[in-house]
Structures are given as C-alpha cells and as structure tokens.
Amino acid sequence: MNWLYIFLGFSVLIILHEGGHYAAAKATGMRVERFFLFFGPTIWSFKRGETEYGVKAIPLGGYVKITGMSPEEEGEEELPPGVRDRAYYRQSAWKRIVVITAGPAVNIALAFVILFFVYLLGAQQVNQTIGEVGAGTPAAKVLEAGDRIVAVDGEAYPGLAREARLERFRDQIASHECAGKQVDGCRAATPVTLRIRRDGELKTVSVRPEYDETAKRALVGFYYGSEPADVGAGEAANKAGDAMWAVTSGTFHVFSHLFESEQRKQLSGVVGTSDIANQTIDRSTTEAFLLLAVVSLSLGLINLLPILPLDGGHIFWTLIEKLRGRRVSLAVMERASFVGFVFVIMLFFLGLSNDIGRLGDDGFDVR
C-alpha cells in the first residue's frame, strides 16, 4: 500500500507543477494544446475546448504543450492567424517568464504550505523519555522505551531548558573515552552511568557506549521520545521558512560542488527517494508529509537550474533575449538544449548509481 501512496504523491507533485504552467499560459492568453501526465503511448485522454488532457504509459514526469513553444514552430504558416498570435514565442518576454516560472513556483509554494501545517498541527518537541532503543546497541541490554533519563553520570542540569539539558546529556555520553583517549573506530569506551525513572521508580544503570563511525562519537543507542508542541501560526511560518532555506542552501551546495566525490554521493534518484518515502510512511504520517514537502521543494529548485530543457533554462535564455534586444538563434538554443540534456541524464544516472550502491550496502537509513 505504501508504494501506491508514493506513486500518488509523486503524481500529485507532477500535476501541480504542470498545472502551474497550464494556468499561467491560459491566464496570459497562450494556446495550450495538451496537458498530459507521464510520457510515451497514450493510455487515456479526452479533449475539452482546445486542450487535450490525458495519461500516458511511462511514469516519468508530465508535460504541457503550448503552441509555438519551440522556436521552429513560430514560422508555421498553417497556424490560423488567431492561433499564431497566441503562440508562446510571439508573446512578450515577461509573459513567457511568468508561464515558465509558474511550475516551479507551485512546487515551492506547496512545500511551504505542507511545512506550515505540519509545524502548526503536528509539531513535536523532544522530551526526556526514550522513544526507541536501537536493536543490537548497548542500550538494548539495559534501557526500554518509555524510560525517562533523569541524569547522566550524576549530572541532571536542573537549571537548563530541556533542549539544552538533552544536549548536555549527549555531550556527556560522547565524552567517554576509548582506552584512555578518543580514537576513531574504538568500541571500548568507559561505562556511562544513567539515572532513569521506569514505572515511577528511580533506577541507576551502567552502559558502555560504542563509537559510531557515522556520528564520529560514542553512542549508547537510543532515540529520545517526543510530545506535541504548542506552535502558533507565526512560529509555524518561521519554522517552515527556516526548513526551506536549509533545503535550498543544501541543494545548491551539492550542485555547486558536484566535482567533489563526497557531494556527488549526496544525490539520490527515483529509487532512493521512493525507498526513503516507504520508510517514512512506516514511521509516521508527519514524516511522510515532511518528505513530500522536501521532494516538492527540490523539484521546484532543480527545475530552476539555468539549463535547458529545465524551466530555468527557458527563463535564462528569455532573459538573454531581453538583454540582447533580439531573439537567440535556433542553432544556439539547440546546442544549449543538447548540453543541458546530457547534464540532466548524467545527474539521473549518478543518482541511480548512488541508489544502487546504497542498496548494496546498508540500504537507505532515514534515522
């Protein structure tokens, strides 16, 4: 059932993206010939007015076909005068930019709306109880879900706010040394003493942390629990904006450092995104909506890259035309489209290669 939800979620993002192009084209007086979900052979379609709507067989995106979208269409004399005047390349630059920008703008706006309501209605804050104990970790031998951490190594930090207190607990656990000093890969840290409350009774337990290569510090192996947080509309909007900025800056950092091996490994393709979505749906509805927001935002941002055939490429060359005061030649556009297409295919196979590599190792861990 999860895969059906994933399919429907991706389909909705595509429909809304293309719907942005469609609505803007209609609003600016352009002629929209087709509005299709997916590519390839047509499975089902119908025509209403001048536009054909339908679904195709290959689930890899969607498209809106606007008359005169390609420069070579501009001179087609078989187009009636009324239609020719509504062709894409006969419109002013600002109208074309509005139409092209509308698709990514819808995805970005949708991401904000989802994040806003997630933070407003489903916001959670970490508490001092243990929400989950990792299987096979040191914590699995002595701790249980629902235990409340009262103190670490005798330190309770009563004067600190909860988040600061939990941060101190984490740092105290991480401070335990391996054989007298912290060494990467060491799995013999000195024991940490935890004071916990279980079923109303105070208990003191001792557990020996293990060094985690990913976290680069000693860990006991549990996740804190959470509880509903009281968040107002203003705070929810701020949190949504902060989250979007974090994703945006992270996305452009990866793309601006693609020649670095570590940054290339951050890319994921359809396989990886789908697998992560499957895991998040199993964990909670809130996390599933958060992932949907991130995917929607990423779709909008990536489409704004200034390369053809992405939306950003059309915006870029329209701005070049505006600055030059005359149309960019068809030959230049074709060469730019070829280079852009190669780049997009390279990104696709790079993401797919990373996905296959992760599947061959430990899979996609969303925790």
PDB file of C-alpha atoms in Angstrom, residues 11 14-15 18 22 32-48 51-59 61-65:
ATOM      1  CA  SER A  11       1.813  12.150  -9.417  1.00  0.00           C
ATOM      2  CA  ILE A  14       3.814  16.497 -11.250  1.00  0.00           C
ATOM      3  CA  ILE A  15       0.191  17.501 -11.881  1.00  0.00           C
ATOM      4  CA  GLU A  18       2.391  21.246 -14.875  1.00  0.00           C
ATOM      5  CA  TYR A  22      -1.095  25.471 -17.679  1.00  0.00           C
ATOM      6  CA  VAL A  32      -2.448  25.103 -24.617  1.00  0.00           C
ATOM      7  CA  GLU A  33      -2.707  22.072 -26.890  1.00  0.00           C
ATOM      8  CA  ARG A  34      -2.075  19.231 -24.400  1.00  0.00           C
ATOM      9  CA  PHE A  35      -1.872  18.584 -20.660  1.00  0.00           C
ATOM     10  CA  PHE A  36      -0.568  15.060 -20.010  1.00  0.00           C
ATOM     11  CA  LEU A  37       0.632  13.122 -17.004  1.00  0.00           C
ATOM     12  CA  PHE A  38       3.659  10.902 -17.853  1.00  0.00           C
ATOM     13  CA  PHE A  39       5.184  10.214 -21.276  1.00  0.00           C
ATOM     14  CA  GLY A  40       5.019   7.615 -24.038  1.00  0.00           C
ATOM     15  CA  PRO A  41       1.923   6.000 -25.586  1.00  0.00           C
ATOM     16  CA  THR A  42      -1.424   7.472 -24.560  1.00  0.00           C
ATOM     17  CA  ILE A  43      -3.473   5.318 -22.179  1.00  0.00           C
ATOM     18  CA  TRP A  44      -6.463   7.606 -21.812  1.00  0.00           C
ATOM     19  CA  SER A  45      -7.366  11.105 -22.928  1.00  0.00           C
ATOM     20  CA  PHE A  46     -10.204  13.472 -23.650  1.00  0.00           C
ATOM     21  CA  LYS A  47     -10.498  16.884 -25.255  1.00  0.00           C
ATOM     22  CA  ARG A  48     -12.220  19.878 -23.770  1.00  0.00           C
ATOM     23  CA  THR A  51      -6.860  21.341 -24.966  1.00  0.00           C
ATOM     24  CA  GLU A  52      -6.393  17.565 -24.825  1.00  0.00           C
ATOM     25  CA  TYR A  53      -5.986  16.074 -21.337  1.00  0.00           C
ATOM     26  CA  GLY A  54      -4.772  12.570 -20.576  1.00  0.00           C
ATOM     27  CA  VAL A  55      -2.429   9.995 -19.079  1.00  0.00           C
ATOM     28  CA  LYS A  56       0.456   8.254 -20.851  1.00  0.00           C
ATOM     29  CA  ALA A  57       2.155   4.941 -20.143  1.00  0.00           C
ATOM     30  CA  ILE A  58       5.659   5.783 -18.858  1.00  0.00           C
ATOM     31  CA  PRO A  59       5.533   7.310 -15.327  1.00  0.00           C
ATOM     32  CA  GLY A  61       7.001  13.174 -15.363  1.00  0.00           C
ATOM     33  CA  GLY A  62       4.436  15.078 -17.388  1.00  0.00           C
ATOM     34  CA  TYR A  63       4.143  17.994 -19.778  1.00  0.00           C
ATOM     35  CA  VAL A  64       2.041  20.886 -21.023  1.00  0.00           C
ATOM     36  CA  LYS A  65       2.264  21.530 -24.777  1.00  0.00           C
TER      37      LYS A  65
END
